[in-house]
XYZ file of C-alpha atoms in Angstrom:
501
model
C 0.000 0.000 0.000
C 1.654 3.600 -1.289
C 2.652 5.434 2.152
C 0.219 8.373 2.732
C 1.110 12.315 2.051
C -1.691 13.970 3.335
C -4.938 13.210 5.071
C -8.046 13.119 4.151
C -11.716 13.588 5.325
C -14.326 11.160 3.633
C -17.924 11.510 3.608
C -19.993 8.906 5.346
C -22.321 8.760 2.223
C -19.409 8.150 -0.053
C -17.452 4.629 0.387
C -15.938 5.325 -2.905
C -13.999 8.617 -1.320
C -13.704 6.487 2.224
C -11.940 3.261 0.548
C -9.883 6.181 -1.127
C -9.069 8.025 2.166
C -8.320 4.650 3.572
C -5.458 4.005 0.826
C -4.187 7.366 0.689
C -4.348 7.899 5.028
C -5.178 10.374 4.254
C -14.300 61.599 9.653
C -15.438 64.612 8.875
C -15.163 68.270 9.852
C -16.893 69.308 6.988
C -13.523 71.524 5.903
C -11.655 71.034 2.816
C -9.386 68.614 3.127
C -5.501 68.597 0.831
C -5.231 66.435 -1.686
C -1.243 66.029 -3.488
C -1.165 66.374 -7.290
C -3.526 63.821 -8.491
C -6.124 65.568 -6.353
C -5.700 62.338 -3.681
C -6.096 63.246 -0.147
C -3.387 62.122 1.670
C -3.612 59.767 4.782
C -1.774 62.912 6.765
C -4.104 65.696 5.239
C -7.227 63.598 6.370
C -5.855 62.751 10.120
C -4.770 66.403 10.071
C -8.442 67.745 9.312
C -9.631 66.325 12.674
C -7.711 67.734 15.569
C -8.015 64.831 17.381
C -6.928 62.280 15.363
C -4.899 60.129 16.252
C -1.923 59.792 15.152
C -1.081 58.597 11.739
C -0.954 54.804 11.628
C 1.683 53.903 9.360
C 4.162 55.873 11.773
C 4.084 52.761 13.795
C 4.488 50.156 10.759
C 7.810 52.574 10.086
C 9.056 51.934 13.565
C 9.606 48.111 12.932
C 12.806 47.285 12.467
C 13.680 45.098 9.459
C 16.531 43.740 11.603
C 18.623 43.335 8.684
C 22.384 44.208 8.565
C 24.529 46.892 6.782
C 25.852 45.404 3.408
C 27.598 46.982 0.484
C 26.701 45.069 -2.616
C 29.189 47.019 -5.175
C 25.940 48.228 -7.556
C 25.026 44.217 -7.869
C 21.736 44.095 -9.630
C 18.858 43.018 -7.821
C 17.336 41.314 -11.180
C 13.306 40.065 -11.123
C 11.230 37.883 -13.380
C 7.491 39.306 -13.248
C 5.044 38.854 -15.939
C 2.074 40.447 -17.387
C 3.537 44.111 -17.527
C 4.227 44.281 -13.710
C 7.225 45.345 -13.932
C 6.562 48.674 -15.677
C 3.868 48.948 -12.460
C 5.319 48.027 -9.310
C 8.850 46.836 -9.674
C 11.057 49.418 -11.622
C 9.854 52.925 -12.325
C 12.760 54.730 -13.746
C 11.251 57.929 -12.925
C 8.411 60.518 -11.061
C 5.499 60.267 -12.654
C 3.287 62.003 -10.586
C 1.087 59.202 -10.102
C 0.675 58.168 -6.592
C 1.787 54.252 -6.549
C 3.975 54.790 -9.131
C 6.215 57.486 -7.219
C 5.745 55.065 -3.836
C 7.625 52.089 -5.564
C 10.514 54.486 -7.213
C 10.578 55.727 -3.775
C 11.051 52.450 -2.096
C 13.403 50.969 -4.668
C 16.008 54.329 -4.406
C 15.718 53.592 -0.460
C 16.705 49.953 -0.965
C 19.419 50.658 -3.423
C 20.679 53.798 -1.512
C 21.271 51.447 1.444
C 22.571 48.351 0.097
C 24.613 50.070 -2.843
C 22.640 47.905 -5.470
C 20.692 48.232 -8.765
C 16.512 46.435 -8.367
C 16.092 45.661 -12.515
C 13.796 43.922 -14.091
C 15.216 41.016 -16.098
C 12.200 39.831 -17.743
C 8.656 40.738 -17.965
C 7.233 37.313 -19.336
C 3.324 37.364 -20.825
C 1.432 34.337 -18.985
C 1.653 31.606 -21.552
C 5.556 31.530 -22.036
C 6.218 32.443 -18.796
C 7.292 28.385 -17.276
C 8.642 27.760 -20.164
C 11.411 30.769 -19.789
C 11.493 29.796 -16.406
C 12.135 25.956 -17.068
C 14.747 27.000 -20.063
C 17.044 29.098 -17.948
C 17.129 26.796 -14.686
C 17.634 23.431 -17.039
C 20.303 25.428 -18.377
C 22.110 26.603 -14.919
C 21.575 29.798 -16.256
C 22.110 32.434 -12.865
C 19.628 34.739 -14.796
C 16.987 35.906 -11.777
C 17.545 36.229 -8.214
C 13.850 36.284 -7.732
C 10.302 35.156 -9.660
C 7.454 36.919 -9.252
C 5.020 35.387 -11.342
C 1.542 33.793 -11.697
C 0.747 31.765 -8.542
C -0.614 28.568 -10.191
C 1.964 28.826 -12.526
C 4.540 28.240 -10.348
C 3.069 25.963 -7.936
C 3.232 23.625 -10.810
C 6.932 23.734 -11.847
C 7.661 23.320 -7.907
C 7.751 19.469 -8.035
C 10.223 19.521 -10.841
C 12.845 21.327 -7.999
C 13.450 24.681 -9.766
C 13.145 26.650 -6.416
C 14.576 27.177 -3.266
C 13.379 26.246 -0.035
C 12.831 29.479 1.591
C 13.540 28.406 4.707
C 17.372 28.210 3.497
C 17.414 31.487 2.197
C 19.458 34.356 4.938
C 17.538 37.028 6.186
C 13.820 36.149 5.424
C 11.957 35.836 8.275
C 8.056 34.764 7.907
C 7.326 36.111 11.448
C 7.699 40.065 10.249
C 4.071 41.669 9.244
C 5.409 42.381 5.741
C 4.954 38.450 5.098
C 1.255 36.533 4.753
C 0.690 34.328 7.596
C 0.071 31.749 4.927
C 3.536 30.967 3.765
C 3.920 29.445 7.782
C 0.171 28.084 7.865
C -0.792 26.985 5.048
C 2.245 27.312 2.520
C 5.139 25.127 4.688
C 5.373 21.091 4.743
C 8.180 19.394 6.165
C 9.976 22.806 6.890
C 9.913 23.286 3.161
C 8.187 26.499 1.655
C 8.807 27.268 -1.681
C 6.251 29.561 -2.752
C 5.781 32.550 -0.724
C 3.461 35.636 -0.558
C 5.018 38.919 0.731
C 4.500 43.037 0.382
C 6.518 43.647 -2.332
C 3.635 41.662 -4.616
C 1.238 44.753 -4.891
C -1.168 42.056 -7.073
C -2.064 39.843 -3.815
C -3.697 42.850 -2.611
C -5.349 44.425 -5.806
C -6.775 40.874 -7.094
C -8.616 40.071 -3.503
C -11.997 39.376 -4.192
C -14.625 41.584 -3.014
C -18.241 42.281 -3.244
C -19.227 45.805 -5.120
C -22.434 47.038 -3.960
C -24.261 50.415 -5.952
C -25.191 52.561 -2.974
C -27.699 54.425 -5.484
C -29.475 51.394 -6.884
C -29.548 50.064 -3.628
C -31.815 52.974 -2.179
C -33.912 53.038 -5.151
C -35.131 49.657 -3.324
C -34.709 50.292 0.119
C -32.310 47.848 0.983
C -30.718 48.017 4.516
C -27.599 49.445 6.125
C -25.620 46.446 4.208
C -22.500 47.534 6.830
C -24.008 47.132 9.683
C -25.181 43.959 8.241
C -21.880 42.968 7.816
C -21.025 43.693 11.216
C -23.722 41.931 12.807
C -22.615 38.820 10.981
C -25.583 38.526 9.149
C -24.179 39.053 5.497
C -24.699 35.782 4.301
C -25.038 34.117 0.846
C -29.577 33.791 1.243
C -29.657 36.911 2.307
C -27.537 38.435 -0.287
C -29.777 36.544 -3.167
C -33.324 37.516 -1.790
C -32.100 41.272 -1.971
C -30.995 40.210 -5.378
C -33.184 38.023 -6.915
C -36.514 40.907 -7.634
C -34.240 43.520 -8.804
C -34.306 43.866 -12.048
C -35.207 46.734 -15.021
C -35.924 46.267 -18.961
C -34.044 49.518 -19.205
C -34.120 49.167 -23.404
C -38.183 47.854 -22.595
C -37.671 45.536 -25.190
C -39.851 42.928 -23.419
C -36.476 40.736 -23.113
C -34.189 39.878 -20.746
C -30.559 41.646 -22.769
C -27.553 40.791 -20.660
C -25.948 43.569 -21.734
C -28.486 45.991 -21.884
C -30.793 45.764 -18.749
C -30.246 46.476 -14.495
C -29.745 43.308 -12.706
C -28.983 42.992 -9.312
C -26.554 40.906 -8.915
C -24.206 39.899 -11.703
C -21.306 37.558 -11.459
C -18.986 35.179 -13.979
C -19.214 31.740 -13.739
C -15.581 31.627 -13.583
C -13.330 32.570 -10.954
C -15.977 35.286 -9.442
C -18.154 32.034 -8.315
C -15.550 29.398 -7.975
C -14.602 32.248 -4.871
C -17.436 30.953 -2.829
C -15.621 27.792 -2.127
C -13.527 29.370 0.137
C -16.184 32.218 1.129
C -18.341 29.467 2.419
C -15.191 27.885 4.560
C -14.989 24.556 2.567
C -10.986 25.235 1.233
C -9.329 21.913 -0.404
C -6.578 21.676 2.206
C -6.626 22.418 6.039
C -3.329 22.148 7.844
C -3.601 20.073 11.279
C -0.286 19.997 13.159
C 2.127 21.115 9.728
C 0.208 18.205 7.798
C -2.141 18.888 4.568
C -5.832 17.576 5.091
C -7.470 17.498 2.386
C -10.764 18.361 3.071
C -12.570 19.544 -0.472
C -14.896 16.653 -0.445
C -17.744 17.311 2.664
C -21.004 17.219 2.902
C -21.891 21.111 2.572
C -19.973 20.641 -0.776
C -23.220 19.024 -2.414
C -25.522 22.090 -1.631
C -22.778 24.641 -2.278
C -22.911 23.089 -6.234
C -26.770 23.276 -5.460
C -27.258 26.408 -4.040
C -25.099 28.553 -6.467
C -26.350 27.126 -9.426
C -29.849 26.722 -8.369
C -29.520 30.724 -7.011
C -27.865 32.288 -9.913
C -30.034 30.672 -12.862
C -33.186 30.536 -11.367
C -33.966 34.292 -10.360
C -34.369 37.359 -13.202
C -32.560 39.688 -11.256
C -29.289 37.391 -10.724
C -27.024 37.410 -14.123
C -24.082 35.060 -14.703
C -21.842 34.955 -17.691
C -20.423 31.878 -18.661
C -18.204 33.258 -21.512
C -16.151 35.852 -20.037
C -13.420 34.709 -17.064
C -12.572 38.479 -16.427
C -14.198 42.102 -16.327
C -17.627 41.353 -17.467
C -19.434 41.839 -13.728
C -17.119 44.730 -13.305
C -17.864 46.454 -16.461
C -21.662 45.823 -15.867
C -21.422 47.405 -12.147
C -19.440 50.214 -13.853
C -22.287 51.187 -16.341
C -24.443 51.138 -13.255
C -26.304 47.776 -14.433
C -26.197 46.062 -11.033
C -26.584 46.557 -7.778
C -23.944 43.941 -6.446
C -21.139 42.838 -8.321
C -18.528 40.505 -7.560
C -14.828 41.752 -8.352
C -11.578 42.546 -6.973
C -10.323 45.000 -4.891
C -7.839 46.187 -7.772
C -11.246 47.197 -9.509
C -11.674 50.072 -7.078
C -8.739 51.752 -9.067
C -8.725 50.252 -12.638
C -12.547 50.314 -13.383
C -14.743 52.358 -10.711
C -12.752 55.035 -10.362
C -14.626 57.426 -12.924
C -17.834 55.941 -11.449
C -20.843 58.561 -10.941
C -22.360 56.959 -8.883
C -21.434 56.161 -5.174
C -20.447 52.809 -4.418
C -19.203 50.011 -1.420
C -17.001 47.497 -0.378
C -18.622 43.905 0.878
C -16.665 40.831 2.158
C -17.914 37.898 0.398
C -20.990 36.806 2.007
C -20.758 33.899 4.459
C -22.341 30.426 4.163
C -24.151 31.308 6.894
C -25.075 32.961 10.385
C -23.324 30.574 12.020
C -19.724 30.518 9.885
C -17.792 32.538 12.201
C -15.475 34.847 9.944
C -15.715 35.948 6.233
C -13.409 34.417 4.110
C -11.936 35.394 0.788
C -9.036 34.338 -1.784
C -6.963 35.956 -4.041
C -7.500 35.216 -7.947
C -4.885 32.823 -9.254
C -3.639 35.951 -11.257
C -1.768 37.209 -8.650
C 2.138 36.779 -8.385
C 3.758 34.916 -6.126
C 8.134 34.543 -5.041
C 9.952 32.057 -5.665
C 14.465 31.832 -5.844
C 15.942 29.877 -8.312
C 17.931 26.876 -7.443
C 20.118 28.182 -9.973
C 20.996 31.939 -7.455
C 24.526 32.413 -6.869
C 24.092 35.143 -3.972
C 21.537 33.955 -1.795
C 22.717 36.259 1.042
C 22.100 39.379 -1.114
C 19.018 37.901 -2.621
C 17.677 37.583 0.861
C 18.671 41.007 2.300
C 16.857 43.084 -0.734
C 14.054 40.680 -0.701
C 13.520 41.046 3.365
C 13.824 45.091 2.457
C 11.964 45.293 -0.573
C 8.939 43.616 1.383
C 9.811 45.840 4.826
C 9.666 48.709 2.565
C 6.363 48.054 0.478
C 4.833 47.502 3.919
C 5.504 50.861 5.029
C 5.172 52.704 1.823
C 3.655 51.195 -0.938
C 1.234 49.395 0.499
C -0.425 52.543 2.004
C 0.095 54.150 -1.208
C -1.991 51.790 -3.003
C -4.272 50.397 -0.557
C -4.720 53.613 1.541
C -4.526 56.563 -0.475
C -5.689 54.902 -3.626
C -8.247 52.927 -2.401
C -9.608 54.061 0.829
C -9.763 57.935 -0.084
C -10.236 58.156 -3.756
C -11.831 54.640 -4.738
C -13.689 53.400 -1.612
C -15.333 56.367 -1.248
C -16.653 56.195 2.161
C -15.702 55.199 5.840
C -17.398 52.141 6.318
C -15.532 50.675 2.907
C -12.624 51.349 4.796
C -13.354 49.048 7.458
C -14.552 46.885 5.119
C -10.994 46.645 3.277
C -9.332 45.885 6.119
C -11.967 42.922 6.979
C -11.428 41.949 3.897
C -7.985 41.642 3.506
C -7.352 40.285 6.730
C -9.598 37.132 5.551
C -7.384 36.517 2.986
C -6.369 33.008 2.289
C -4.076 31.152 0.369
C -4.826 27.379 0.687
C -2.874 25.167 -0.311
C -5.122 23.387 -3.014
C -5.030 25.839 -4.610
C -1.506 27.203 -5.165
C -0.656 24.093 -6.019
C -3.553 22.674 -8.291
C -1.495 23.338 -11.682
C -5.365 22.746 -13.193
C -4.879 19.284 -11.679
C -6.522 19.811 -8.422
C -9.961 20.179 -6.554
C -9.426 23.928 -6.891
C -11.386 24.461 -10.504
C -14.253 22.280 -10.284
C -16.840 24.516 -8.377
C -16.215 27.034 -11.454
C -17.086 24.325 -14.395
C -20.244 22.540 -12.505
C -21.516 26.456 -12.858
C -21.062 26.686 -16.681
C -22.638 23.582 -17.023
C -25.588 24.167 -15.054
C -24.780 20.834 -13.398
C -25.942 20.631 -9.513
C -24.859 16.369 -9.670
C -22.300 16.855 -7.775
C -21.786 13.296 -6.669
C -21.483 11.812 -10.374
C -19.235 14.426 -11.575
C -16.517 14.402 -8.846
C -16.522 10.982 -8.949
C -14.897 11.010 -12.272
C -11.965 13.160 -10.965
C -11.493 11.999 -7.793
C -9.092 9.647 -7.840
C -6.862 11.801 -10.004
C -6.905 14.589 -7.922
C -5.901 12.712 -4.677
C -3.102 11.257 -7.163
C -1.857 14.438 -8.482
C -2.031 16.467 -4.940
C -0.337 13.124 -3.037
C 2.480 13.629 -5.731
C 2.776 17.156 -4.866
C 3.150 16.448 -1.105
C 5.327 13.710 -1.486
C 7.942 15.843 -3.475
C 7.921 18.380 -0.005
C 7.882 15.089 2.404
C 10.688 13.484 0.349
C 12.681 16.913 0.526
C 16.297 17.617 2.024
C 17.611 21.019 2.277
């Protein structure tokens, strides 16, 4: 019998999944307020409108000490693999542009190379498809061509089992316990003291691709709906409550007599893609759990049945809730953006690309909860977002370490509140209570493990394709896949349980 990698949970009703767990073991003042050059308030204009503000928050998150030591690198280069035109965004900005993030991250890299006499380039800025294959080309080759990848999360997690990356545990300097890192790469990223794949500050796209709920703060009081924050608050936000709001509100704006996707007010409006394949984690069922530093998997329950039940039942049945099954991306958010629903589900990121120009006013929801009882809301981060991994191939991993420690240190204090608070919270979010909401949000922020490493192999995917099939048979249709996802994901583990620094 093959020696278990991880555990799993089986459901009582299923002796197919139980013979297989068996084998496997497993603020106002009402006064004008200064905004900098983009017309942005900034976080120190709006505490100083309020005389008794406190003080400004980030002036504690600059009083934590990186705890790194001095080093001269001789003008080394720093160089970084990043894809999808990220590095012309948030890596190297050759000069002031005026634009607030922008000027944050040349900011941060002239501090970093001021104090460590070094040069942060990027090397390559790879589009999505050819992206592993550069990546597999140059470390085949022993080429010493990156000192760091930052690039698509799912991507990577499947070239990890082929041993192209470092275990960051072996690399000087980083330490996991600083606020600048996610609490993930300990939790929920780390097997066998291995990590390989890690999520940190300097990756500006774990924060802007967090999904979020929109919600039109004009549509909704053209039907009376309730104070959705307080809601929130009071734990009540859940995924019923959130459809019968929905599910009447609806307008044949073009009075056509037909229902025009394109064309007519819905209130909610989703994709069947990775805006629904969300609610997995939304409604606390991940694919992995960690117990004790060891992967459960734990994708197959009971609640998964009604989940495929409830969301396709939910968003099919009811006029005034719209999915799209042929676009993965932008669709909800260029609906919400026209002001053709009421909710939409998006990412954080869209506060800044998409709304900004919105008319009208608008708000930031967690994903709803299963419900009342769940105990915290829950969200991921779209597969789209980068993640950091070190070649096997890095000839400096001392220097590799320092800048990477300071180059996360540093977006934690700086760019992060550029983007998130400036950007976001004053100019995007629009009110106070989004605020709070962002901050809920992205502290509910996981990163299971399923999912990083499902390389389209996984558990991860299948919530998504059951919803563009219209399929609520849950039963029959994992049962097809089953025992080639526990395959894949115990040959996954085994390469971190099998691994010696």
């Amino acid at each position: 019998m093959e020696k278990s990698s991880f555990k799993t949970r089986a459901s009582a009703s299923a002796l197919l999944l139980s013979l297989l767990a068996a084998s496997l073991a497993a603020c106002g003042s009402g006064t004008e307020v200064p905004a900098d050059q983009n017309g942005i308030q900034t976080t120190t204009a709006i505490a100083a409108e309020n005389e008794n503000a406190e003080p400004d928050i980030y002036d504690a998150r600059k009083q934590i000490s990186d705890d790194l030591p001095e080093a001269d690198f001789g003008g080394a280069e720093y160089r970084i693999f990043c894809y999808g035109g990220n590095g012309s965004m948030y890596y190297e900005i050759p000069e002031e542009t005026g634009d607030v993030i922008d000027d944050a991250v040349l900011s941060r890299n002239r501090t970093i190379e001021e104090r460590f006499n070094c040069n942060i380039k990027v090397a390559l800025d790879a589009e999505y498809a050819e992206g592993p294959k550069l990546i597999s080309n140059a470390i085949s080759a022993g080429e010493d061509a990156y000192d760091i990848i930052a690039f698509q999360v799912v991507q990577t997690g499947l070239l990890v089992p082929k041993g192209y990356f470092m275990n960051w545990y072996d690399v000087p300097h980083i330490n996991f316990d600083k606020p600048w890192w996610s609490d993930s790469n300990k939790k929920d990223l780390t097997i066998n003291d291995a990590c390989f794949i890690a999520v940190g500050d300097m990756l500006i796209t774990a924060v802007g691709n967090t999904y979020c709920v929109y919600y039109n703060k004009q549509i909704g009081q053209n039907y009376d709906m309730p104070d959705l924050f307080q809601t929130v608050n009071d734990g009540k936000w859940t995924f019923d409550y959130m459809v019968e709001l929905s599910k009447d509100v609806y307008e044949d704006l073009n009075q056509n007599g037909a229902v025009d996707a394109t064309d007519d007010r819905f209130g909610y409006v989703t994709n069947a893609w990775s805006n629904v394949n969300t609610y997995l984690w939304a409604f606390d069922n991940p694919v992995f759990r960690m117990e004790d530093g060891v992967p459960v998997y734990t994708f197959r329950t009971e609640k998964i049945n009604d989940i495929a039940t409830k969301l396709v039942d939910s968003f099919y049945q009811y006029k005034g809730l719209h999915t799209d099954i042929a676009s993965a991306h932008g669709y909800a958010g260029d609906m919400f953006r026209r002001s053709l629903s009421m909710f939409a589900n998006g990412s954080i990121g869209n506060a800044i690309s998409t709304f900004r120009d919105m008319t009208d006013d608008f708000s930031i929801l967690p994903y709803p909860k299963w419900n009342e009882a769940q105990d915290h809301y829950i969200t991921m981060v779209d597969g789209s977002h980068e993640s950091m991994q070190v070649p096997i191939t890095a000839s400096d991993l001392d220097r590799i370490g320092i800048i990477t420690e300071a180059l996360c240190a540093e977006s934690y204090k700086t760019v992060f509140p550029a983007y998130y608070d400036v950007a976001l919270k004053v100019k995007g979010a629009r009110d106070e209570e989004s605020v709070a909401m962002l901050d809920k949000i992205l502290e509910s922020r996981v990163f299971d493990f399923g999912y990083v490493y499902d390389g389209w192999n996984g558990a991860s995917f299948l919530l998504q394709t059951m919803m563009q099939d219209k399929n609520t048979n849950f039963e029959s249709f994992y049962a097809k896949k089953e025992k080639s996802i526990l395959k894949y994901y115990n040959k996954v583990i085994d390469y971190f349980n099998n691994y010696e620094s």
